[in-house]
């Protein structure tokens, strides 16, 4: 096998899991720093590894995928945002995917304002999840 094939293979095998693990660790760190709450909607999130600590009543299981803790890139990777700690916050799956589903994602601050307004109107996640979780 030519050298560059081997190099590429090990790049694929070793580099990706490392960066994924690094991001996962960063996400868990941010989640704890944010008191377990979503950066945007402020609802309590869950993480497979942290589920038991943050939501003992669920015993590690959780009813809502929407509140799964995800790593949110404030400046999206598609626009040159990096994987550094200053560009990553912990946001729930729902807020994360909703923000990035837009053609031109709002800035984090714009999106947060939008989410908080919807939350006050009872038109964001709370209405659907509070009976399961809070
Ligand atoms: Zn959220």
Tab-separated table of N, CA and C and ligand atoms in Angstrom:
chain	number	residue	atom	x	y	z
A	1	UNK	N	0.855	-1.203	0.000
A	1	UNK	CA	0.000	0.000	0.000
A	1	UNK	C	0.889	1.251	0.000
A	2	UNK	N	0.611	2.183	-0.896
A	2	UNK	CA	1.436	3.407	-0.909
A	2	UNK	C	1.340	4.143	0.425
A	3	UNK	N	2.372	4.847	0.717
A	3	UNK	CA	2.460	5.529	2.004
A	3	UNK	C	1.237	6.421	2.272
A	4	UNK	N	0.853	7.175	1.234
A	4	UNK	CA	-0.229	8.146	1.484
A	4	UNK	C	-1.566	7.472	1.742
A	5	UNK	N	-1.763	6.243	1.209
A	5	UNK	CA	-2.987	5.501	1.520
A	5	UNK	C	-3.013	5.140	2.998
A	6	UNK	N	-1.869	4.654	3.470
A	6	UNK	CA	-1.794	4.280	4.889
A	6	UNK	C	-2.007	5.507	5.755
A	7	UNK	N	-1.389	6.595	5.354
A	7	UNK	CA	-1.507	7.830	6.132
A	7	UNK	C	-2.961	8.274	6.164
A	8	UNK	N	-3.611	8.169	5.015
A	8	UNK	CA	-5.011	8.597	4.949
A	8	UNK	C	-5.888	7.683	5.796
A	9	UNK	N	-5.618	6.364	5.708
A	9	UNK	CA	-6.410	5.406	6.484
A	9	UNK	C	-6.295	5.713	7.977
A	10	UNK	N	-5.086	5.975	8.434
A	10	UNK	CA	-4.938	6.215	9.865
A	10	UNK	C	-5.539	7.576	10.238
A	11	UNK	N	-5.494	8.491	9.294
A	11	UNK	CA	-6.142	9.784	9.508
A	11	UNK	C	-7.643	9.584	9.737
A	12	UNK	N	-8.235	8.763	8.869
A	12	UNK	CA	-9.670	8.493	8.981
A	12	UNK	C	-10.001	7.800	10.294
A	13	UNK	N	-9.179	6.807	10.632
A	13	UNK	CA	-9.500	5.977	11.789
A	13	UNK	C	-9.206	6.705	13.094
A	14	UNK	N	-8.076	7.415	13.117
A	14	UNK	CA	-7.646	7.968	14.401
A	14	UNK	C	-8.063	9.414	14.621
A	15	UNK	N	-8.054	10.189	13.560
A	15	UNK	CA	-8.263	11.609	13.768
A	15	UNK	C	-9.725	11.926	14.083
A	16	UNK	N	-10.633	11.325	13.323
A	16	UNK	CA	-12.046	11.664	13.511
A	16	UNK	C	-12.571	11.327	14.911
A	17	UNK	N	-12.357	10.082	15.380
A	17	UNK	CA	-12.845	9.797	16.740
A	17	UNK	C	-12.230	10.727	17.770
A	18	UNK	N	-10.967	11.109	17.563
A	18	UNK	CA	-10.339	12.010	18.525
A	18	UNK	C	-11.031	13.358	18.571
A	19	UNK	N	-11.289	13.899	17.393
A	19	UNK	CA	-11.929	15.217	17.368
A	19	UNK	C	-13.360	15.097	17.878
A	20	UNK	N	-14.031	13.983	17.561
A	20	UNK	CA	-15.391	13.798	18.051
A	20	UNK	C	-15.393	13.710	19.571
A	21	UNK	N	-14.415	12.991	20.105
A	21	UNK	CA	-14.343	12.832	21.550
A	21	UNK	C	-14.019	14.173	22.205
A	22	UNK	N	-13.128	14.911	21.547
A	22	UNK	CA	-12.752	16.213	22.077
A	22	UNK	C	-13.980	17.126	22.139
A	23	UNK	N	-14.771	17.114	21.069
A	23	UNK	CA	-15.966	17.951	21.036
A	23	UNK	C	-16.981	17.472	22.079
A	24	UNK	N	-17.112	16.145	22.209
A	24	UNK	CA	-18.059	15.603	23.202
A	24	UNK	C	-17.646	16.016	24.615
A	25	UNK	N	-16.345	15.951	24.908
A	25	UNK	CA	-15.864	16.360	26.233
A	25	UNK	C	-16.121	17.846	26.464
A	26	UNK	N	-15.879	18.628	25.400
A	26	UNK	CA	-16.084	20.065	25.498
A	26	UNK	C	-17.568	20.367	25.741
A	27	UNK	N	-18.408	19.626	25.006
A	27	UNK	CA	-19.860	19.813	25.127
A	27	UNK	C	-20.323	19.488	26.543
A	28	UNK	N	-19.807	18.389	27.105
A	28	UNK	CA	-20.198	18.024	28.474
A	28	UNK	C	-19.721	19.073	29.464
A	29	UNK	N	-18.500	19.588	29.240
A	29	UNK	CA	-17.966	20.642	30.107
A	29	UNK	C	-18.854	21.877	30.063
A	30	UNK	N	-19.258	22.257	28.833
A	30	UNK	CA	-20.116	23.435	28.667
A	30	UNK	C	-21.480	23.188	29.305
A	31	UNK	N	-21.984	21.971	29.121
A	31	UNK	CA	-23.296	21.633	29.682
A	31	UNK	C	-23.272	21.821	31.198
A	32	UNK	N	-22.227	21.312	31.830
A	32	UNK	CA	-22.131	21.446	33.283
A	32	UNK	C	-21.977	22.915	33.681
A	33	UNK	N	-21.162	23.643	32.899
A	33	UNK	CA	-20.946	25.064	33.195
A	33	UNK	C	-22.246	25.849	33.048
A	34	UNK	N	-23.123	25.388	32.167
A	34	UNK	CA	-24.408	26.072	31.954
A	34	UNK	C	-25.495	25.520	32.879
A	35	UNK	N	-25.083	24.788	33.897
A	35	UNK	CA	-26.046	24.237	34.849
A	35	UNK	C	-26.952	23.194	34.213
A	36	UNK	N	-26.468	22.563	33.144
A	36	UNK	CA	-27.250	21.518	32.483
A	36	UNK	C	-28.335	22.073	31.572
A	37	UNK	N	-28.328	23.404	31.374
A	37	UNK	CA	-29.407	24.011	30.598
A	37	UNK	C	-28.956	24.470	29.221
A	38	UNK	N	-29.918	24.458	28.307
A	38	UNK	CA	-29.654	24.836	26.918
A	38	UNK	C	-29.252	26.305	26.818
A	39	UNK	N	-28.265	26.569	25.988
A	39	UNK	CA	-27.772	27.931	25.771
A	39	UNK	C	-28.878	28.860	25.277
A	40	UNK	N	-29.818	28.323	24.511
A	40	UNK	CA	-30.872	29.156	23.913
A	40	UNK	C	-32.168	29.173	24.722
A	41	UNK	N	-32.731	27.979	24.979
A	41	UNK	CA	-34.078	27.949	25.569
A	41	UNK	C	-34.045	27.780	27.086
A	42	UNK	N	-32.865	27.471	27.662
A	42	UNK	CA	-32.704	27.392	29.103
A	42	UNK	C	-33.428	26.196	29.724
A	43	UNK	N	-33.889	25.256	28.911
A	43	UNK	CA	-34.495	24.045	29.462
A	43	UNK	C	-33.400	23.055	29.840
A	44	UNK	N	-33.669	22.212	30.835
A	44	UNK	CA	-32.645	21.234	31.230
A	44	UNK	C	-32.450	20.179	30.143
A	45	UNK	N	-31.196	19.952	29.783
A	45	UNK	CA	-30.876	18.977	28.734
A	45	UNK	C	-30.454	17.664	29.375
A	46	UNK	N	-30.256	16.687	28.540
A	46	UNK	CA	-29.727	15.418	29.035
A	46	UNK	C	-28.606	14.952	28.124
A	47	UNK	N	-27.778	14.118	28.691
A	47	UNK	CA	-26.632	13.560	27.976
A	47	UNK	C	-26.532	12.124	28.443
A	48	UNK	N	-26.275	11.217	27.531
A	48	UNK	CA	-26.295	9.813	27.918
A	48	UNK	C	-25.403	9.532	29.118
A	49	UNK	N	-24.235	10.187	29.133
A	49	UNK	CA	-23.317	9.907	30.230
A	49	UNK	C	-23.683	10.673	31.493
A	50	UNK	N	-24.293	11.850	31.315
A	50	UNK	CA	-24.605	12.681	32.474
A	50	UNK	C	-26.054	12.550	32.914
A	51	UNK	N	-26.844	11.753	32.184
A	51	UNK	CA	-28.291	11.706	32.413
A	51	UNK	C	-28.637	11.400	33.865
A	52	UNK	N	-27.947	10.445	34.418
A	52	UNK	CA	-28.307	10.015	35.766
A	52	UNK	C	-28.031	11.121	36.779
A	53	UNK	N	-26.939	11.874	36.549
A	53	UNK	CA	-26.613	12.946	37.495
A	53	UNK	C	-27.555	14.124	37.347
A	54	UNK	N	-27.874	14.495	36.104
A	54	UNK	CA	-28.673	15.702	35.908
A	54	UNK	C	-30.168	15.455	36.076
A	55	UNK	N	-30.616	14.253	35.738
A	55	UNK	CA	-32.039	13.934	35.868
A	55	UNK	C	-32.205	12.575	36.535
A	56	UNK	N	-31.931	12.515	37.845
A	56	UNK	CA	-31.965	11.204	38.513
A	56	UNK	C	-33.300	10.490	38.337
A	57	UNK	N	-34.378	11.282	38.209
A	57	UNK	CA	-35.696	10.652	38.125
A	57	UNK	C	-35.885	9.851	36.839
A	58	UNK	N	-35.041	10.104	35.835
A	58	UNK	CA	-35.207	9.381	34.571
A	58	UNK	C	-34.365	8.102	34.540
A	59	UNK	N	-33.516	7.938	35.530
A	59	UNK	CA	-32.661	6.752	35.606
A	59	UNK	C	-31.912	6.477	34.306
A	60	UNK	N	-31.416	7.552	33.711
A	60	UNK	CA	-30.587	7.387	32.523
A	60	UNK	C	-31.371	7.320	31.228
A	61	UNK	N	-32.663	7.130	31.321
A	61	UNK	CA	-33.465	7.161	30.101
A	61	UNK	C	-34.074	8.552	30.004
A	62	UNK	N	-34.456	8.929	28.820
A	62	UNK	CA	-35.067	10.242	28.690
A	62	UNK	C	-36.164	10.228	27.654
A	63	UNK	N	-37.279	10.877	27.944
A	63	UNK	CA	-38.413	10.820	27.019
A	63	UNK	C	-38.252	11.680	25.773
A	64	UNK	N	-37.411	12.707	25.834
A	64	UNK	CA	-37.444	13.663	24.737
A	64	UNK	C	-36.102	13.801	24.023
A	65	UNK	N	-36.073	13.383	22.762
A	65	UNK	CA	-34.872	13.568	21.963
A	65	UNK	C	-34.596	15.049	21.779
A	66	UNK	N	-35.670	15.848	21.811
A	66	UNK	CA	-35.525	17.285	21.573
A	66	UNK	C	-34.537	17.922	22.543
A	67	UNK	N	-34.454	17.373	23.764
A	67	UNK	CA	-33.599	17.987	24.776
A	67	UNK	C	-32.263	17.276	24.940
A	68	UNK	N	-31.928	16.444	23.979
A	68	UNK	CA	-30.600	15.840	23.980
A	68	UNK	C	-29.564	16.955	23.845
A	69	UNK	N	-28.524	16.899	24.662
A	69	UNK	CA	-27.487	17.921	24.626
A	69	UNK	C	-26.608	17.737	23.383
A	70	UNK	N	-26.466	18.790	22.596
A	70	UNK	CA	-25.609	18.739	21.412
A	70	UNK	C	-24.595	19.869	21.468
A	71	UNK	N	-23.512	19.707	20.711
A	71	UNK	CA	-22.516	20.775	20.623
A	71	UNK	C	-22.974	21.750	19.550
A	72	UNK	N	-23.172	22.977	19.961
A	72	UNK	CA	-23.625	24.001	19.025
A	72	UNK	C	-22.437	24.877	18.639
A	73	UNK	N	-22.188	24.985	17.334
A	73	UNK	CA	-21.128	25.869	16.851
A	73	UNK	C	-21.723	27.258	16.661
A	74	UNK	N	-21.287	28.205	17.455
A	74	UNK	CA	-21.848	29.558	17.385
A	74	UNK	C	-21.657	30.127	15.984
A	75	UNK	N	-20.442	30.013	15.496
A	75	UNK	CA	-20.169	30.353	14.107
A	75	UNK	C	-20.103	29.021	13.357
A	76	UNK	N	-21.091	28.730	12.496
A	76	UNK	CA	-21.184	27.382	11.907
A	76	UNK	C	-19.905	26.976	11.181
A	77	UNK	N	-19.658	25.664	11.197
A	77	UNK	CA	-18.479	25.155	10.505
A	77	UNK	C	-18.515	25.511	9.021
A	78	UNK	N	-19.745	25.535	8.453
A	78	UNK	CA	-19.876	25.854	7.033
A	78	UNK	C	-19.451	27.287	6.736
A	79	UNK	N	-19.395	28.120	7.775
A	79	UNK	CA	-18.951	29.506	7.570
A	79	UNK	C	-17.600	29.747	8.205
A	80	UNK	N	-16.855	28.677	8.367
A	80	UNK	CA	-15.487	28.823	8.837
A	80	UNK	C	-15.321	28.768	10.334
A	81	UNK	N	-16.404	28.464	11.067
A	81	UNK	CA	-16.291	28.351	12.523
A	81	UNK	C	-15.457	27.141	12.914
A	82	UNK	N	-14.648	27.277	13.929
A	82	UNK	CA	-13.757	26.194	14.334
A	82	UNK	C	-14.357	25.324	15.411
A	83	UNK	N	-13.566	24.354	15.859
A	83	UNK	CA	-13.987	23.459	16.921
A	83	UNK	C	-13.403	23.878	18.267
A	84	UNK	N	-13.000	25.126	18.390
A	84	UNK	CA	-12.415	25.599	19.635
A	84	UNK	C	-13.482	25.844	20.691
A	85	UNK	N	-13.043	25.821	21.941
A	85	UNK	CA	-13.988	25.975	23.057
A	85	UNK	C	-14.749	27.295	22.978
A	86	UNK	N	-14.124	28.323	22.396
A	86	UNK	CA	-14.806	29.618	22.340
A	86	UNK	C	-15.912	29.650	21.290
A	87	UNK	N	-15.952	28.629	20.436
A	87	UNK	CA	-16.997	28.609	19.387
A	87	UNK	C	-18.074	27.572	19.685
A	88	UNK	N	-17.953	26.873	20.812
A	88	UNK	CA	-18.901	25.792	21.099
A	88	UNK	C	-19.649	26.053	22.397
A	89	UNK	N	-20.962	25.885	22.348
A	89	UNK	CA	-21.776	25.914	23.562
A	89	UNK	C	-22.629	24.656	23.561
A	90	UNK	N	-23.266	24.373	24.689
A	90	UNK	CA	-24.174	23.233	24.758
A	90	UNK	C	-25.587	23.735	24.501
A	91	UNK	N	-26.215	23.152	23.483
A	91	UNK	CA	-27.598	23.526	23.171
A	91	UNK	C	-28.391	22.249	22.959
A	92	UNK	N	-29.693	22.329	23.217
A	92	UNK	CA	-30.504	21.132	23.029
A	92	UNK	C	-30.651	20.851	21.539
A	93	UNK	N	-30.945	19.601	21.247
A	93	UNK	CA	-31.046	19.161	19.859
A	93	UNK	C	-32.045	20.015	19.086
A	94	UNK	N	-33.152	20.348	19.724
A	94	UNK	CA	-34.219	21.088	19.050
A	94	UNK	C	-33.743	22.477	18.633
A	95	UNK	N	-33.149	23.220	19.570
A	95	UNK	CA	-32.677	24.565	19.248
A	95	UNK	C	-31.577	24.509	18.195
A	96	UNK	N	-30.663	23.574	18.365
A	96	UNK	CA	-29.536	23.449	17.450
A	96	UNK	C	-30.011	23.207	16.017
A	97	UNK	N	-30.867	22.197	15.839
A	97	UNK	CA	-31.289	21.873	14.475
A	97	UNK	C	-32.207	22.953	13.912
A	98	UNK	N	-33.025	23.563	14.773
A	98	UNK	CA	-33.924	24.601	14.279
A	98	UNK	C	-33.132	25.794	13.767
A	99	UNK	N	-32.104	26.166	14.495
A	99	UNK	CA	-31.300	27.317	14.061
A	99	UNK	C	-30.623	27.037	12.721
A	100	UNK	N	-30.069	25.839	12.577
A	100	UNK	CA	-29.272	25.572	11.377
A	100	UNK	C	-30.105	25.104	10.199
A	101	UNK	N	-31.407	24.897	10.434
A	101	UNK	CA	-32.276	24.513	9.333
A	101	UNK	C	-32.604	25.724	8.450
A	102	UNK	N	-32.462	26.904	9.015
A	102	UNK	CA	-32.728	28.108	8.232
A	102	UNK	C	-31.686	28.246	7.127
A	103	UNK	N	-32.106	28.877	6.043
A	103	UNK	CA	-31.178	29.091	4.921
A	103	UNK	C	-29.979	29.914	5.369
A	104	UNK	N	-30.291	31.032	6.055
A	104	UNK	CA	-29.212	31.850	6.595
A	104	UNK	C	-29.405	31.870	8.112
A	105	UNK	N	-28.647	31.026	8.826
A	105	UNK	CA	-28.840	30.949	10.277
A	105	UNK	C	-28.695	32.320	10.930
A	106	UNK	N	-29.575	32.577	11.908
A	106	UNK	CA	-29.463	33.824	12.653
A	106	UNK	C	-28.207	33.778	13.504
A	107	UNK	N	-27.753	34.948	13.893
A	107	UNK	CA	-26.622	34.979	14.816
A	107	UNK	C	-27.081	34.365	16.132
A	108	UNK	N	-26.141	33.854	16.945
A	108	UNK	CA	-26.538	33.252	18.225
A	108	UNK	C	-27.409	34.189	19.054
A	109	UNK	N	-27.053	35.483	19.068
A	109	UNK	CA	-27.808	36.426	19.890
A	109	UNK	C	-29.220	36.641	19.345
A	110	UNK	N	-29.331	36.771	18.011
A	110	UNK	CA	-30.655	36.911	17.381
A	110	UNK	C	-31.512	35.694	17.663
A	111	UNK	N	-30.891	34.514	17.532
A	111	UNK	CA	-31.654	33.283	17.711
A	111	UNK	C	-32.094	33.137	19.165
A	112	UNK	N	-31.219	33.498	20.081
A	112	UNK	CA	-31.557	33.400	21.499
A	112	UNK	C	-32.742	34.318	21.823
A	113	UNK	N	-32.716	35.533	21.291
A	113	UNK	CA	-33.813	36.470	21.498
A	113	UNK	C	-35.113	35.881	20.958
A	114	UNK	N	-35.036	35.300	19.769
A	114	UNK	CA	-36.191	34.663	19.127
A	114	UNK	C	-36.735	33.527	19.997
A	115	UNK	N	-35.841	32.673	20.491
A	115	UNK	CA	-36.261	31.526	21.304
A	115	UNK	C	-36.897	32.001	22.617
A	116	UNK	N	-36.263	32.984	23.271
A	116	UNK	CA	-36.786	33.448	24.552
A	116	UNK	C	-38.173	34.062	24.381
A	117	UNK	N	-38.385	34.758	23.264
A	117	UNK	CA	-39.699	35.345	22.983
A	117	UNK	C	-40.737	34.232	22.812
A	118	UNK	N	-40.364	33.224	22.019
A	118	UNK	CA	-41.280	32.096	21.811
A	118	UNK	C	-41.568	31.369	23.124
A	119	UNK	N	-40.542	31.244	23.957
A	119	UNK	CA	-40.702	30.571	25.253
A	119	UNK	C	-41.737	31.317	26.097
A	120	UNK	N	-41.633	32.651	26.117
A	120	UNK	CA	-42.574	33.446	26.911
A	120	UNK	C	-44.000	33.278	26.399
A	121	UNK	N	-44.125	33.063	25.091
A	121	UNK	CA	-45.449	32.877	24.488
A	121	UNK	C	-45.933	31.428	24.610
A	122	UNK	N	-45.096	30.564	25.173
A	122	UNK	CA	-45.465	29.152	25.269
A	122	UNK	C	-45.459	28.471	23.914
A	123	UNK	N	-44.663	29.000	22.975
A	123	UNK	CA	-44.642	28.451	21.634
A	123	UNK	C	-43.280	27.839	21.283
A	124	UNK	N	-42.542	27.459	22.281
A	124	UNK	CA	-41.290	26.745	21.999
A	124	UNK	C	-41.426	25.380	22.649
A	125	UNK	N	-40.366	24.837	23.140
A	125	UNK	CA	-40.387	23.460	23.612
A	125	UNK	C	-41.171	23.218	24.896
A	126	UNK	N	-41.204	24.191	25.768
A	126	UNK	CA	-41.690	23.951	27.125
A	126	UNK	C	-43.071	23.304	27.148
A	127	UNK	N	-43.957	23.796	26.267
A	127	UNK	CA	-45.322	23.307	26.256
A	127	UNK	C	-45.367	21.803	26.052
A	128	UNK	N	-44.446	21.274	25.243
A	128	UNK	CA	-44.524	19.856	24.932
A	128	UNK	C	-43.723	18.976	25.877
A	129	UNK	N	-42.732	19.541	26.538
A	129	UNK	CA	-41.884	18.663	27.331
A	129	UNK	C	-42.098	18.777	28.844
A	130	UNK	N	-42.713	19.845	29.304
A	130	UNK	CA	-42.683	20.045	30.752
A	130	UNK	C	-43.412	18.930	31.509
A	131	UNK	N	-44.424	18.378	30.888
A	131	UNK	CA	-45.140	17.320	31.607
A	131	UNK	C	-44.285	16.066	31.778
A	132	UNK	N	-43.277	15.908	30.893
A	132	UNK	CA	-42.403	14.738	31.019
A	132	UNK	C	-41.248	14.984	31.977
A	133	UNK	N	-40.869	16.239	32.101
A	133	UNK	CA	-39.531	16.500	32.602
A	133	UNK	C	-39.455	17.381	33.836
A	134	UNK	N	-40.227	18.460	33.843
A	134	UNK	CA	-39.959	19.472	34.867
A	134	UNK	C	-40.755	19.228	36.153
B	1	LIG	ZN1	-32.878	24.559	23.591
